[in-house]
Short mmCIF file of C-alpha atoms in Angstrom, two decimals:
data_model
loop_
_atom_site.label_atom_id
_atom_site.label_comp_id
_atom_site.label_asym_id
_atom_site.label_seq_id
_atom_site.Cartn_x
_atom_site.Cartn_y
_atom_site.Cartn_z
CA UNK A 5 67.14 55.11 139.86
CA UNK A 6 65.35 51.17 140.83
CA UNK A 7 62.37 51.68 142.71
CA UNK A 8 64.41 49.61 145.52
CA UNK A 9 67.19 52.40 145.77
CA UNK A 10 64.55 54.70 145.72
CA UNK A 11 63.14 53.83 148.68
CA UNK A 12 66.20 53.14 150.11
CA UNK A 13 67.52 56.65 149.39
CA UNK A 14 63.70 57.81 151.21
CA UNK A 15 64.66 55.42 154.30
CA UNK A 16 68.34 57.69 154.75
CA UNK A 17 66.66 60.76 154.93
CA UNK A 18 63.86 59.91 157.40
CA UNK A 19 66.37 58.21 159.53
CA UNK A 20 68.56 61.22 159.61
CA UNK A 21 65.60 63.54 160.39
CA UNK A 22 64.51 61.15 162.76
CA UNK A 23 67.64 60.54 164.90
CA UNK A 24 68.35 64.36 165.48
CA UNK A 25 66.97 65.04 169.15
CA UNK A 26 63.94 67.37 169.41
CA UNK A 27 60.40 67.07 170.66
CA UNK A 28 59.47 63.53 169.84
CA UNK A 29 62.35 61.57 171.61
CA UNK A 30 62.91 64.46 174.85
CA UNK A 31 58.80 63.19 175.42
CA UNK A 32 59.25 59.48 174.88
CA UNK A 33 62.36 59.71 177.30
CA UNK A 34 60.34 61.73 179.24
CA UNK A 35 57.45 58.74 180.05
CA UNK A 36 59.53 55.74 179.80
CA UNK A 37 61.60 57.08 182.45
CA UNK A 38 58.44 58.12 184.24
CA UNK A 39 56.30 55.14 183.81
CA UNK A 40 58.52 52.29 182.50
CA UNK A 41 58.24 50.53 179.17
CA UNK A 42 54.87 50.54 178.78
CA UNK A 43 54.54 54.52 178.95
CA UNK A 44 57.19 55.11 176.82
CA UNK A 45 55.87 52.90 174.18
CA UNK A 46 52.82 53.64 174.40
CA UNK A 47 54.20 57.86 173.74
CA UNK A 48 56.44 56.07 170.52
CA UNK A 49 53.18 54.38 169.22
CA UNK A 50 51.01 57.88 169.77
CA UNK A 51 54.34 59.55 167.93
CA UNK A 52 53.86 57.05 165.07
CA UNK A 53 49.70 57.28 164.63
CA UNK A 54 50.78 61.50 164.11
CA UNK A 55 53.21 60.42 161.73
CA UNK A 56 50.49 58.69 159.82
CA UNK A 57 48.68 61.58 160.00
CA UNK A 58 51.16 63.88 158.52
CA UNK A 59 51.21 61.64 155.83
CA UNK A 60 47.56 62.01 154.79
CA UNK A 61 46.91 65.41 155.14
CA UNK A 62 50.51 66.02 152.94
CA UNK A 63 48.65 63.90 150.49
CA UNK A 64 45.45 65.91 150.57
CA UNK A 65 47.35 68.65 150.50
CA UNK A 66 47.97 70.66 153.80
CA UNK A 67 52.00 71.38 153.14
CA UNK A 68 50.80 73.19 150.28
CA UNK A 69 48.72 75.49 152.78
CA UNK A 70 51.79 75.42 154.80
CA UNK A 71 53.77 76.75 152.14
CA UNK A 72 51.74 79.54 151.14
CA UNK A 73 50.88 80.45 154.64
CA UNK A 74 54.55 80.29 156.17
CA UNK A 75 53.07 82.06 159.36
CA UNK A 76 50.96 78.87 160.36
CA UNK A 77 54.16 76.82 160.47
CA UNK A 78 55.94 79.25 162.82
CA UNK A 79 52.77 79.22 165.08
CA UNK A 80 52.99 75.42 164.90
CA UNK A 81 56.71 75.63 166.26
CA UNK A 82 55.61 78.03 168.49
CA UNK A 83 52.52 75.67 170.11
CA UNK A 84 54.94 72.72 170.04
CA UNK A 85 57.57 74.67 172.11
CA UNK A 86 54.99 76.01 174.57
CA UNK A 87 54.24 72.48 175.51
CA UNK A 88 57.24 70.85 175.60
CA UNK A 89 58.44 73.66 178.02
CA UNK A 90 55.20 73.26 180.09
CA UNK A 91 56.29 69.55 180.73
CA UNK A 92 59.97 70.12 181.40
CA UNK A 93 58.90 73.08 183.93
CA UNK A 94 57.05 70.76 185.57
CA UNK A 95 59.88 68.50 185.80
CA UNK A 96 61.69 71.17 187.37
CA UNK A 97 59.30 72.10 189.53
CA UNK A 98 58.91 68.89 191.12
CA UNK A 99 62.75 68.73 192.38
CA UNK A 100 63.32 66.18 189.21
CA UNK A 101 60.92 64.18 190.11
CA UNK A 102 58.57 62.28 187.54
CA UNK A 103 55.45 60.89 190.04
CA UNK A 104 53.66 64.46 190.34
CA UNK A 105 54.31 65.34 186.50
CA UNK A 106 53.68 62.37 185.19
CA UNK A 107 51.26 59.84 187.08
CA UNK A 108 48.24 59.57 185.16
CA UNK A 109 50.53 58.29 181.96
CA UNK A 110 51.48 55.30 184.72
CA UNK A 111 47.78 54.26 185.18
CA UNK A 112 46.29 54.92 181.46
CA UNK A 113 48.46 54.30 178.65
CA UNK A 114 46.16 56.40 176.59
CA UNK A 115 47.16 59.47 178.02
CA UNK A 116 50.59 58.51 176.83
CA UNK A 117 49.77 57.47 173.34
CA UNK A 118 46.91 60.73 173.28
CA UNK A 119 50.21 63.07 174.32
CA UNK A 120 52.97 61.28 171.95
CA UNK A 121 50.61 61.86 169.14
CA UNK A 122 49.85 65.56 170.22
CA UNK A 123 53.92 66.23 170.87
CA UNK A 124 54.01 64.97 166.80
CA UNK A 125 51.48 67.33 165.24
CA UNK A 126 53.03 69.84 166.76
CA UNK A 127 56.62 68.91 166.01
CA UNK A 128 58.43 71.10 163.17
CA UNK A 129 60.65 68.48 162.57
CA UNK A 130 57.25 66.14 161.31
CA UNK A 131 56.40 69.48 159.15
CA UNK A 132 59.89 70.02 157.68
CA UNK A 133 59.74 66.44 156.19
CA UNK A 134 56.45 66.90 154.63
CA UNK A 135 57.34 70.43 153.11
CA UNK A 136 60.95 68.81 151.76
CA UNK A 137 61.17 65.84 151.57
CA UNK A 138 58.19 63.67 151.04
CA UNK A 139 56.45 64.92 147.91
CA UNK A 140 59.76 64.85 145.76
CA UNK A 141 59.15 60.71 146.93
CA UNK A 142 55.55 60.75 145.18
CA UNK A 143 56.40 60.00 141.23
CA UNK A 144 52.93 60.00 139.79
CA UNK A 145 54.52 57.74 136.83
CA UNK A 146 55.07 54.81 139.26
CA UNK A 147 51.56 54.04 139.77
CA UNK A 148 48.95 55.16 142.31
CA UNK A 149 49.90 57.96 144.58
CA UNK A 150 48.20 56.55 147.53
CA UNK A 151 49.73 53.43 147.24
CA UNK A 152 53.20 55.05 147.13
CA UNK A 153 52.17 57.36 150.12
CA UNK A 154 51.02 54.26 152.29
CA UNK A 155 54.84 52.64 151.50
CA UNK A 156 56.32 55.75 152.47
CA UNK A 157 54.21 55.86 155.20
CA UNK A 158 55.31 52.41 156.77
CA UNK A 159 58.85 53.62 156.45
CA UNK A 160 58.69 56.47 158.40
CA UNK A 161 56.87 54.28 161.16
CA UNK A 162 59.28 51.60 161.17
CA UNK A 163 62.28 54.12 161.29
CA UNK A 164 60.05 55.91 164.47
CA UNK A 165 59.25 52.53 166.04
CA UNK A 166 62.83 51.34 165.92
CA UNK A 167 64.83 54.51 166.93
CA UNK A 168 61.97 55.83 169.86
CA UNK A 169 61.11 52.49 170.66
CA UNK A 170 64.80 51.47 171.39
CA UNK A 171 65.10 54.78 173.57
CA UNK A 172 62.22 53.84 175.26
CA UNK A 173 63.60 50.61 176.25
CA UNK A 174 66.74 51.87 176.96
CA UNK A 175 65.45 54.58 179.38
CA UNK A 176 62.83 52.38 180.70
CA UNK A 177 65.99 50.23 182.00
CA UNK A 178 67.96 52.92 183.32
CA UNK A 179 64.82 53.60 185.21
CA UNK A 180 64.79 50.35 186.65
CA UNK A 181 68.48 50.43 187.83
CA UNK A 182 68.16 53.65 189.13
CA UNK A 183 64.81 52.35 191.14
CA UNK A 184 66.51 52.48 194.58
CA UNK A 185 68.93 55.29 194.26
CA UNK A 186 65.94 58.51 195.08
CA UNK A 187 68.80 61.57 194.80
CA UNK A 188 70.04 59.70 190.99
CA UNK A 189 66.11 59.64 190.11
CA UNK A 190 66.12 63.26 190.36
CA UNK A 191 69.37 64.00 189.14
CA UNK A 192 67.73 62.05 186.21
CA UNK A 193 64.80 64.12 186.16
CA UNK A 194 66.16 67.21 186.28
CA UNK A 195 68.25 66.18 183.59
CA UNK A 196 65.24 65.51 181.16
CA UNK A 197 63.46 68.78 182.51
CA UNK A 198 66.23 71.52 181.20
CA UNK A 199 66.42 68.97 177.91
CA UNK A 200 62.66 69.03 177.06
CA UNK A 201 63.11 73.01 178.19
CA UNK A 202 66.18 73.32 175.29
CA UNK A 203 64.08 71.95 173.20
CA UNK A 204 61.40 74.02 173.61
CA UNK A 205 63.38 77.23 173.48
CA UNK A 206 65.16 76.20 170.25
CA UNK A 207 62.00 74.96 168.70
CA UNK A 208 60.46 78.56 169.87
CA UNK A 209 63.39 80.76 168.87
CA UNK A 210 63.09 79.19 165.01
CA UNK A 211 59.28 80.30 165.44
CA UNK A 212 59.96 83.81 166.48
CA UNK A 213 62.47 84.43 163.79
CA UNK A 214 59.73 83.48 161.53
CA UNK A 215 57.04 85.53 162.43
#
């Protein structure tokens, strides 16, 4: 196989991970429809920096751990789903709507980016990919392994940017057009609250069958 359909092959499978709904896109819908465009950007780039993150410590060697320790992934699955949930009961809480749950993400895109990348760590989905898929990418006879990591890498952030990044936008717009409309705001809401709740009780039920 050419190094090009190599990496194209690579590109496929992220993309299909990637486009399955779970933890990363129910959060970045979550704060673009919250705070707009900015906030749901900023959660896609805080997504992407974990992403990056994955990617070094599966070069150093942490899926390895993972593998031999199978508990510490269900626990991860497990922390991922209690938080997720925490949000989307909030959600709830708040009759659907996103000010109370949400606000500081409006005024400090940090807390946005800080949360995106948390939501990642924690995501199975980011795990899964690093157990499966990425090390049968790393072919020690094409050259340095860091080098190949850091291309893999950049496709798995493009992929993120593009797919989160056009939700964001999308839902950031939806926001806008639902702006003046209060009781479609918080049908709105709701709706993200029981989806970031599935989620979390798919993502938890995996965990518990597990352990």
């Amino acid at each position: 196989m050419s190094e090009t359909a190599h990496l194209w092959l690579f590109f496929s499978l992220v993309f299909g991970i990637v486009v399955v709904p779970g933890m990363d896109m129910a959060f970045v819908l979550a704060n673009a429809f919250a705070g707009g465009r900015r906030s749901g950007l900023y959660a896609t780039a805080g997504v992407i920096a974990a992403g990056i993150c994955h990617v070094v410590v599966g070069v150093l060697g942490l899926s390895a751990l993972l593998r031999l320790v199978p508990m510490a992934f269900d626990v991860m699955l497990l922390l991922g789903s209690a938080y997720i949930a925490w949000i989307g009961l909030a959600l709830l809480r708040g009759g659907g709507t996103f000010a109370p749950v949400l606000e500081t993400r409006r005024r400090n895109g940090w807390t946005a980016f800080r949360q995106g990348a948390l939501t990642n760590l924690l995501n199975p989905k980011a795990y899964l990919l690093m157990l499966a898929v990425f090390p049968q990418f790393l072919r020690p006879e094409a050259g340095a392994i860091w080098l190949q990591a850091a291309i893999l890498s950049l496709i798995i952030a493009g992929t993120q940017f593009a797919v989160y990044g056009s939700l964001a936008l999308a839902a950031a717009g939806s926001r806008t057009v639902l702006a003046g409309n209060r009781q479609a705001t918080m049908l709105v809401g709701r709706a993200v609250g029981v989806l970031l709740v599935l989620v979390a009780a798919m993502t938890a039920w995996q965990g518990l069958r597990g352990l």
